[in-house]
Short mmCIF file of C-alpha atoms in Angstrom, two decimals:
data_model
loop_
_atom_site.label_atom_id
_atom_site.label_comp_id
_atom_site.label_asym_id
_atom_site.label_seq_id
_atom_site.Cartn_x
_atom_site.Cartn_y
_atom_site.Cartn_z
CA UNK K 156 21.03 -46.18 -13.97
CA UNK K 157 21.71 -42.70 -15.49
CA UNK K 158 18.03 -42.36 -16.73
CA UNK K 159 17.18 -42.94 -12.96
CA UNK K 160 19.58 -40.38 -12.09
CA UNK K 161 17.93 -37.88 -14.55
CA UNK K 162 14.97 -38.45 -13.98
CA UNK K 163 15.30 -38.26 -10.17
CA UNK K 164 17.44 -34.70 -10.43
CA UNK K 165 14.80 -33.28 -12.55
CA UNK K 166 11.76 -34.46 -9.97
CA UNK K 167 13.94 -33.10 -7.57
CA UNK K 168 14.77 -29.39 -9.72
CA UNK K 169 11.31 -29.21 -10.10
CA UNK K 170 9.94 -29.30 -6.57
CA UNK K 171 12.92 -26.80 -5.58
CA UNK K 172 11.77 -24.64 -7.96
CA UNK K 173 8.06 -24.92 -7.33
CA UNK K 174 9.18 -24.21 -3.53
CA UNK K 175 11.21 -21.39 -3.95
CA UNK K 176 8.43 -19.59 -5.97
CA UNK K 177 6.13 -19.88 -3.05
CA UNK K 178 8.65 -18.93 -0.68
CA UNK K 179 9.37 -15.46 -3.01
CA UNK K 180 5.70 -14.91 -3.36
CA UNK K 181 4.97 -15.15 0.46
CA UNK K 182 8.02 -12.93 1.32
CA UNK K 183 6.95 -10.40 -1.71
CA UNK K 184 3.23 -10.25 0.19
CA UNK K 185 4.92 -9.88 3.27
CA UNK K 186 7.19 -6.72 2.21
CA UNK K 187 3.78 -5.38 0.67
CA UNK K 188 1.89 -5.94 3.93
CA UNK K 189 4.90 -4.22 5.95
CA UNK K 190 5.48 -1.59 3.64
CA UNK K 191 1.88 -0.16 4.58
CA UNK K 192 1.06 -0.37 8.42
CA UNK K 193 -1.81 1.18 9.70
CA UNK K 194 -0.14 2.94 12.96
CA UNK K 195 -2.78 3.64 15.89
CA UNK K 196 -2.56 6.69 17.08
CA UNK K 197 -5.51 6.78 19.65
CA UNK K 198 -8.49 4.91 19.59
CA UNK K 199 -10.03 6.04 16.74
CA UNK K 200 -7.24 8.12 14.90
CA UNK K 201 -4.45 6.10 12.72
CA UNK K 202 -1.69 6.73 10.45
CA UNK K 203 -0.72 5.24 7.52
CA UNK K 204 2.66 6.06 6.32
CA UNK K 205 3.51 5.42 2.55
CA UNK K 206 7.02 4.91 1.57
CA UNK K 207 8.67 4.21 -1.35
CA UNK K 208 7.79 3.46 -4.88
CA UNK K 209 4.11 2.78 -5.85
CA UNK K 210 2.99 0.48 -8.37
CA UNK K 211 -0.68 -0.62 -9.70
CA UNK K 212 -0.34 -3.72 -7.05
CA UNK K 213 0.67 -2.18 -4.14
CA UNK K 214 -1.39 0.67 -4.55
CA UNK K 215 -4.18 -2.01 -4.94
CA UNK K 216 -2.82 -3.75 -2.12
CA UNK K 217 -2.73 -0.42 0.36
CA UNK K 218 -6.25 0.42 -0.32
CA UNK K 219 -7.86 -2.97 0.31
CA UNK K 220 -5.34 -3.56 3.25
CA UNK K 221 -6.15 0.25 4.70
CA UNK K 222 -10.08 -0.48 4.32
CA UNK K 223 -10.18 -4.06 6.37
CA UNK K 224 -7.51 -2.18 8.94
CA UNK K 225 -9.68 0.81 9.38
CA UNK K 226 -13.10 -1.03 9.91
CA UNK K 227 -11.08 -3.73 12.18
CA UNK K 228 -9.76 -1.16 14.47
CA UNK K 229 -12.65 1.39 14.52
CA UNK K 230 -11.03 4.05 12.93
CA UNK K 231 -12.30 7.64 12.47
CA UNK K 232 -9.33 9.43 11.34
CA UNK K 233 -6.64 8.38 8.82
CA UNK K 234 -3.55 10.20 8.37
CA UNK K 235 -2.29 9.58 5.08
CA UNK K 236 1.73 10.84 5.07
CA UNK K 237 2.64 10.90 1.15
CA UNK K 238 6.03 12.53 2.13
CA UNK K 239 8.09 9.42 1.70
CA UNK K 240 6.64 9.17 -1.70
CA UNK K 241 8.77 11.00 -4.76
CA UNK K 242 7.28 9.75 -7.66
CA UNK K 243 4.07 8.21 -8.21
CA UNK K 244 2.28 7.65 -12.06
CA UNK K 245 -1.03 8.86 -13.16
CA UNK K 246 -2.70 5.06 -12.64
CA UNK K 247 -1.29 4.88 -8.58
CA UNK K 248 -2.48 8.69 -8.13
CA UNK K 249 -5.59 7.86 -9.03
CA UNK K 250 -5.83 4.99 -6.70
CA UNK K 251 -4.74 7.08 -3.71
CA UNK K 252 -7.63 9.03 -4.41
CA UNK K 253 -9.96 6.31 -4.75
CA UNK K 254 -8.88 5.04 -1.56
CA UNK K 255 -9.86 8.50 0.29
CA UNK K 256 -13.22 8.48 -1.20
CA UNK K 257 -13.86 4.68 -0.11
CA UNK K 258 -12.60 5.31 3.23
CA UNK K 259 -15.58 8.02 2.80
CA UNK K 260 -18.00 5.48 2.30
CA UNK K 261 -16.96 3.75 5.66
CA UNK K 262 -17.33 6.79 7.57
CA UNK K 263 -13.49 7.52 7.86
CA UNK K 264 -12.19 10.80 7.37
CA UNK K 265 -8.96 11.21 5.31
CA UNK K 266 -6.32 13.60 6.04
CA UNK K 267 -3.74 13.84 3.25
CA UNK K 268 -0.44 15.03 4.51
CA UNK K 269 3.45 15.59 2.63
CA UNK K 270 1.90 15.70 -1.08
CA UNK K 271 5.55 16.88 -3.00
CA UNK K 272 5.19 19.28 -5.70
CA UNK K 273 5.57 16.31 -8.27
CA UNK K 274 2.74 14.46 -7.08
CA UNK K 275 0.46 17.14 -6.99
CA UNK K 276 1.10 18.06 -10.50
CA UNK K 277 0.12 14.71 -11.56
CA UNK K 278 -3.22 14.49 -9.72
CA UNK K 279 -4.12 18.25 -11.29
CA UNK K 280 -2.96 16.81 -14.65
CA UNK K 281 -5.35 14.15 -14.31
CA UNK K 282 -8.01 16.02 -12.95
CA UNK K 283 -8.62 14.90 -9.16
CA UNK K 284 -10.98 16.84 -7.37
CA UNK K 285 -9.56 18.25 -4.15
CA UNK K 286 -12.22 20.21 -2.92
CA UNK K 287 -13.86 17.43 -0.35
CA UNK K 288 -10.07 16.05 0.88
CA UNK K 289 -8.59 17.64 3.80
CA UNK K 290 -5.14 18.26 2.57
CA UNK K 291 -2.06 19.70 5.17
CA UNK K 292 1.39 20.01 4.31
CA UNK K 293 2.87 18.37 6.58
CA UNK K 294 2.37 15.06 9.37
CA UNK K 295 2.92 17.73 12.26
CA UNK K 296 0.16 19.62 11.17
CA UNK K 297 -2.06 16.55 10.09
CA UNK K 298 -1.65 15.27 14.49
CA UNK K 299 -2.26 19.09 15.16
CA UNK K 300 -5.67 19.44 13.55
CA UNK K 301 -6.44 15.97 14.13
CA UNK K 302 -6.06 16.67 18.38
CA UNK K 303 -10.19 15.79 18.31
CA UNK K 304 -10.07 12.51 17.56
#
């Protein structure tokens, strides 16, 4: 009777904990997902407003996400607003980057916008090339220049 009862508890602490690891992963993917909304602005002009800390994974995560988003909803013009970022490592810089110069390839123009004085020391530390991003200091004047989209 008692090895029944063991047995039985531990089938039973297994599948709870099986389940509960699904249920955190698919609420983890969901916070990722919402923590990166592509906002349309008009037809062809978006904004995507990061918040927050960035890792490797949900910088990953933003610039696959942004690239499906933009192509889905015929996008032209991406505001990028780094102002609710405070901190970001050399690795997630980087990756911000990367995802300007793939939204390039799809024929989506990039505006950065909010870039603190921290972050911008770290992508001139590492080396990233400014010259080809359209950079503004803040999301005001991002919608300003952005009025021909």
């Amino acid at each position: 009777m008692i090895k029944n009862f063991n047995y039985v508890m531990t089938v039973f602490t297994r599948e709870y904990h099986a389940h509960s690891q699904l249920r955190l992963k698919a609420q983890q993917e969901l916070i990722i997902e919402l923590s990166s909304p592509i906002i349309s602005l008009s037809s062809s002009l978006a904004l995507l407003p990061i918040v927050g800390e960035i890792d490797t994974d949900r910088a990953r995560f933003i610039l696959e996400n942004t690239l499906n988003q933009c192509v889905d909803k015929g996008i032209r013009h991406l505001l990028l607003d780094l102002s609710g970022v405070v901190i970001i490592d050399t690795m997630v810089a980087h990756q911000i980057f990367q995802l300007i110069e793939s939204l390039s390839l799809i024929g989506v123009k990039a505006t950065l916008s909010g870039i603190r004085p921290e972050i911008a020391q770290t992508a001139i530390q590492i080396g990233i090339d400014f010259s080809k991003i359209s950079i503004v200091s803040s999301l005001e004047q991002a919608i300003a220049t952005s009025k021909t989209y």
